[in-house]
Structure formats: C-alpha cells, structure tokens
CSV table of C-alpha atoms and ligand atoms in Angstrom, one decimal:
chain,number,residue,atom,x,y,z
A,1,UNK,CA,4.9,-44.2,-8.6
A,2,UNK,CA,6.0,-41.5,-5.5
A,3,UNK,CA,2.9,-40.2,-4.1
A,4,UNK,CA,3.4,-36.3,-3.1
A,5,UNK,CA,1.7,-34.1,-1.0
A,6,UNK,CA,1.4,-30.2,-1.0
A,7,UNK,CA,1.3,-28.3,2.0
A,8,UNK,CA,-1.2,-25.1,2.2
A,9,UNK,CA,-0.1,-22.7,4.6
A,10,UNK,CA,-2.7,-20.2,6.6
A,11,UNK,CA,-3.6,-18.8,9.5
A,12,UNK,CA,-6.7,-18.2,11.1
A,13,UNK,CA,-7.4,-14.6,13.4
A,14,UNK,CA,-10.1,-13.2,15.6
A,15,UNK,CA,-10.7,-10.0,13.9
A,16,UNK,CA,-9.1,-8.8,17.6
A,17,UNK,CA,-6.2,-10.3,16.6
A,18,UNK,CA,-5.3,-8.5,13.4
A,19,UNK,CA,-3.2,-5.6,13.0
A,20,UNK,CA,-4.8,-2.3,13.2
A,21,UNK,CA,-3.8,-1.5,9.1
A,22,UNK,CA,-6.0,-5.2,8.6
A,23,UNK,CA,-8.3,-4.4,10.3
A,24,UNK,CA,-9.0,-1.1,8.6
A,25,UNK,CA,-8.5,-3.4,5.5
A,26,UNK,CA,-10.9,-6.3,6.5
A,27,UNK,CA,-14.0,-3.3,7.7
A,28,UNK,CA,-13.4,-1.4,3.9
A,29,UNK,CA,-14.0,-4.8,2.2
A,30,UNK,CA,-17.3,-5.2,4.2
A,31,UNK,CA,-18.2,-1.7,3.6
A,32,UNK,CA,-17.5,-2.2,-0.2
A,33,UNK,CA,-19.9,-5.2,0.0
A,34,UNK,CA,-22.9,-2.1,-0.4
A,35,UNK,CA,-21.5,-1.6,-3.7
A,36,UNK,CA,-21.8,-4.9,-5.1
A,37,UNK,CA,-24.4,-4.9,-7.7
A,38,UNK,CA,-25.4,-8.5,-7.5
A,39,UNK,CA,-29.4,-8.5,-8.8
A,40,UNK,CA,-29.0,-12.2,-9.9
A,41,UNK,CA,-26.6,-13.8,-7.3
A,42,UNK,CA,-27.6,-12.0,-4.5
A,43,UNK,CA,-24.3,-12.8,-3.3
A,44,UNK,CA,-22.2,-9.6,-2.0
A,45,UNK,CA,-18.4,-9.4,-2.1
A,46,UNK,CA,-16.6,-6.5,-1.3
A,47,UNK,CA,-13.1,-6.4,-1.9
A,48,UNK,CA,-10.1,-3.9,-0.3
A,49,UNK,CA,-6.5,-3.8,-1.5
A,50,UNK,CA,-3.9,-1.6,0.0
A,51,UNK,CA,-1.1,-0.5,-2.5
A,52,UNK,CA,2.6,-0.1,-1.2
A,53,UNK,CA,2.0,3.6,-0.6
A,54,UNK,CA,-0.8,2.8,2.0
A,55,UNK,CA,-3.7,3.6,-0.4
A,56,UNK,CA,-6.5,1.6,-0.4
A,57,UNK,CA,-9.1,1.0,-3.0
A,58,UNK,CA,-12.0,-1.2,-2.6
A,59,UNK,CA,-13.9,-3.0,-5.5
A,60,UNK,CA,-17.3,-5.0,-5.2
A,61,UNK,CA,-18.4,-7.7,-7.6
A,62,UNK,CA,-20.8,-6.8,-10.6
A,63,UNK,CA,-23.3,-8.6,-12.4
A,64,UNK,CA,-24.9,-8.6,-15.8
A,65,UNK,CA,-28.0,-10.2,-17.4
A,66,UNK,CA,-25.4,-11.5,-20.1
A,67,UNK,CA,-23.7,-13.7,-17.1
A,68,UNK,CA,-20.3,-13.5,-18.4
A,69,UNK,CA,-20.5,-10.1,-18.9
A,70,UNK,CA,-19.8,-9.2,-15.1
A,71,UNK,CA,-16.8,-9.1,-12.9
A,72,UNK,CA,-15.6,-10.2,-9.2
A,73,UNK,CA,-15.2,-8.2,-6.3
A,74,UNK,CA,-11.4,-8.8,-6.4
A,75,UNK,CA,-10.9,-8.2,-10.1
A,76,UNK,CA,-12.7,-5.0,-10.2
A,77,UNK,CA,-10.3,-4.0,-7.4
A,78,UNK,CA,-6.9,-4.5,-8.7
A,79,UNK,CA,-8.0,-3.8,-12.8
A,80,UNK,CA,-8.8,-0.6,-11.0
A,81,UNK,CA,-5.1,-0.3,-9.2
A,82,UNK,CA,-3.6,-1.0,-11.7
A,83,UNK,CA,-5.1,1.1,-14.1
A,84,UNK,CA,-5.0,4.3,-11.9
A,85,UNK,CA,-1.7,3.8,-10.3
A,86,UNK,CA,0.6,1.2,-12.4
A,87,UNK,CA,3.7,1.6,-10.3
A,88,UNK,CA,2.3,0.6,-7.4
A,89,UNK,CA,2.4,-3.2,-5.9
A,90,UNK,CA,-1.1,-4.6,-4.2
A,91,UNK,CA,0.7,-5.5,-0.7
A,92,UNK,CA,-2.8,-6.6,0.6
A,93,UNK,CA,-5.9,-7.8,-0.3
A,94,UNK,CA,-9.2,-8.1,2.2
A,95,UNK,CA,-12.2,-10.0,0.2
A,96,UNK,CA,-15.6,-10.0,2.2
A,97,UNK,CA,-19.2,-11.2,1.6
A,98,UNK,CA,-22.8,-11.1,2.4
A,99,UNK,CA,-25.8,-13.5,1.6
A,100,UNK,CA,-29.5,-13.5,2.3
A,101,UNK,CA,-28.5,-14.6,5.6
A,102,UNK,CA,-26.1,-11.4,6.6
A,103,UNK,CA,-21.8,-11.6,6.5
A,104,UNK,CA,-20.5,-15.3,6.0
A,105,UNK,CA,-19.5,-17.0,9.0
A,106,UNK,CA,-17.2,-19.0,7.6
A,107,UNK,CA,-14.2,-17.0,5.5
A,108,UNK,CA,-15.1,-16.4,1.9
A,109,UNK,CA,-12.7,-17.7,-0.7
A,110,UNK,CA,-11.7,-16.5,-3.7
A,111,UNK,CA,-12.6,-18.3,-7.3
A,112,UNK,CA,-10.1,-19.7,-9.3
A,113,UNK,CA,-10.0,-16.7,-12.1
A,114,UNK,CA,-8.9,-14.2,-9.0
A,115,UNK,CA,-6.7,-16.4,-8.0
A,116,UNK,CA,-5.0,-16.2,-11.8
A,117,UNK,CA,-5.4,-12.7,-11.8
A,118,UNK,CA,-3.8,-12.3,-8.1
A,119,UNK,CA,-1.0,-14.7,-9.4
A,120,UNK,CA,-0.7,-12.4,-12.2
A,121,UNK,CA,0.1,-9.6,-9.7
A,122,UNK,CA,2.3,-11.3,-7.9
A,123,UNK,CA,4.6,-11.9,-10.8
A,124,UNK,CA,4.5,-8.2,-12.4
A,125,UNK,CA,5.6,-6.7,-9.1
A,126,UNK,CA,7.6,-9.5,-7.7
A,127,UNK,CA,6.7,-9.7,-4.3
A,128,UNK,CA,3.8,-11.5,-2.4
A,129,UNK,CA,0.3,-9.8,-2.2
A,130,UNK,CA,-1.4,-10.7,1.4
A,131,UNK,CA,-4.7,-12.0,1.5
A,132,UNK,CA,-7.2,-11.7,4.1
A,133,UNK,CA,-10.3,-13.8,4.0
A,134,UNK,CA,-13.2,-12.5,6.1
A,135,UNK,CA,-15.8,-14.4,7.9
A,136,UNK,CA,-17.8,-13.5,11.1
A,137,UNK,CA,-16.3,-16.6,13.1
A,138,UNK,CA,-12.7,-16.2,11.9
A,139,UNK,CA,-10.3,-14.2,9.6
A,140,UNK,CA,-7.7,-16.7,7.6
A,141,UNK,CA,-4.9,-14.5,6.8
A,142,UNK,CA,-2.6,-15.7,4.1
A,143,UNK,CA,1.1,-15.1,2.9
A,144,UNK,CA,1.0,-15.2,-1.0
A,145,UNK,CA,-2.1,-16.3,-3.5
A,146,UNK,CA,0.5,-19.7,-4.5
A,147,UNK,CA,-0.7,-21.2,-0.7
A,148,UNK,CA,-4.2,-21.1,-2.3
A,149,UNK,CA,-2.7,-22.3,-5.7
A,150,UNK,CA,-0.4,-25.6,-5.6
A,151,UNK,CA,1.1,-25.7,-9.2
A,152,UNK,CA,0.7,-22.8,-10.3
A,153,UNK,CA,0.7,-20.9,-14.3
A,154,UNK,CA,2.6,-18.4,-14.7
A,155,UNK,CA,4.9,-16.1,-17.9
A,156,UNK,CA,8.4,-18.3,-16.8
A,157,UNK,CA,6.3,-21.9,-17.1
A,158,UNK,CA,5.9,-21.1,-21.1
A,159,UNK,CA,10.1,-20.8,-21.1
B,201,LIG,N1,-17.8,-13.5,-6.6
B,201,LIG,C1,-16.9,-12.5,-6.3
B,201,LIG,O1,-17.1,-11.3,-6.4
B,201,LIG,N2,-15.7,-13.0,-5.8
B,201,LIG,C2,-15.4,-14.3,-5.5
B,201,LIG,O2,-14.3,-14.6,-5.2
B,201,LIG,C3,-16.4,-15.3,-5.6
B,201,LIG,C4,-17.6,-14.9,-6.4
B,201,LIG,C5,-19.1,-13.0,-7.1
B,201,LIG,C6,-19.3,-13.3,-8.6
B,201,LIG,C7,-20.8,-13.3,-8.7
B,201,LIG,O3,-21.2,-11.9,-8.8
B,201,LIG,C8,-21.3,-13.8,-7.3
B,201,LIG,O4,-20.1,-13.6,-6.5
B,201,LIG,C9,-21.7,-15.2,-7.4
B,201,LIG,O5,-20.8,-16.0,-7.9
C-alpha cells in the first residue's frame, strides 16, 4: 500500500495586513454577528460575501427550537446572493463569531455543510470563492473552499 498525503494551503494575516476591500469584508462579518439569532447556541456567526460587482451582502446564522430547522451564517449569505442576484459569482467570503466570552481568538471555521454548499459555488460559477476566517489573534485567508476540502464531491464525480 502507497501512503499519501494532502497538502492544505493557507495563510495567516494580522487584520493590518489585509487589503483594505478585506478588511471592509472581515469588519461587515463581525457587524453581521448582531444579527445572528442564536437563543440556543449562543454562538454568533456573522458572515460577508462580496459578489464580482463589489456588492456585499452579509448573513448571520439562525436558530430554531426544531434544531434542524435553522441555518448557518454562511448559508444564509450566499442562498441570499444567489437568490437576489443569480448572475453574479461570490469572489469572497469573510465568516466571523462571537461566544459568551466576546470575538474568537482563534479563526472560526466553517462546518462541513458550508463547505458543500461553498463547493457548490465554486462549481456553478467556475472560479475560486476566497475565504477569510476571522479571529482576534489572526485572520487565515484562504484561496478556494477545496484547501479546506481534500477529496472533494462534486456534479463531474457522478460522470
Ligand atoms: N454556525 C454557523 O453559523 N456557521 C458555522 O460555520 C459553524 C456553526 C452556527 C450554527 C449554529 O447556529 C451555531 O453556530 C452553533 O453550531
């Protein structure tokens, strides 16, 4: 048997060190972490995407008493974008999040059924969408969702 090993690629940036349009992104994902509705969790995620005209549209998760029945940060983002403006690619996405304790230190990741869905995105508009994981004691900034994803499922793997 050959033993393999994938390589994730990421880098990680004082908030200084980001460009100015991230760090606009990076401050409307905190912002958007206000909006969260999160009465069960308590957990706060705000979420910012920037389409390829420049716009930006935030999302923050939301929780139900039927647990299933909510939705993360990210995914109420881009089902947003996509539903208001079809034609136009995610280029970016800034998540963010808040606990009992104030913003994350450490950069806040996102779970496995974004990932899908950011995959997803990736593959309907054919180019990379930019992610941008927020904490108070670093930024990573990442080149496309399949860096978070080795071995990845998507439409062309069914062919
Ligand atoms: N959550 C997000 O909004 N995004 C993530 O990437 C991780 C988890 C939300 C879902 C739920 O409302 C709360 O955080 C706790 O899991």
């Amino acid at each position: 048997m050959k033993n393999i090993k994938l390589e994730v690629n990421m880098q990680l940036a004082q908030f200084e060190e980001l460009s100015t349009d991230d760090q606009e992104l990076v401050n409307k994902a905190i912002e958007a972490t206000r909006n969260s509705y999160a009465n069960y969790s308590h957990f706060h995620v705000g979420a910012a995407i920037r389409l390829a005209d420049g716009r930006v549209m935030i999302g923050a998760n939301q929780e139900n008493a039927a647990f299933p029945s909510g939705l993360c940060a990210e995914r109420t983002a881009i089902f947003a974008a996509q539903a208001n403006y079809p034609d136009q690619p995610i280029t970016t996405l800034a998540i963010a999040a808040k606990n009992e304790k104030g913003l994350l230190e450490e950069p806040v990741t996102p779970c496995g059924g974004c990932r899908q869905v950011i995959l997803e995105i990736e593959d309907r508009y054919k180019q990379p969408v930019r992610i941008l994981l927020y904490g108070t004691k670093g930024t990573y900034v990442i080149k496309s969702v399949k860096d978070l994803m080795p071995l990845s499922f998507v439409d062309s793997n069914m062919h």
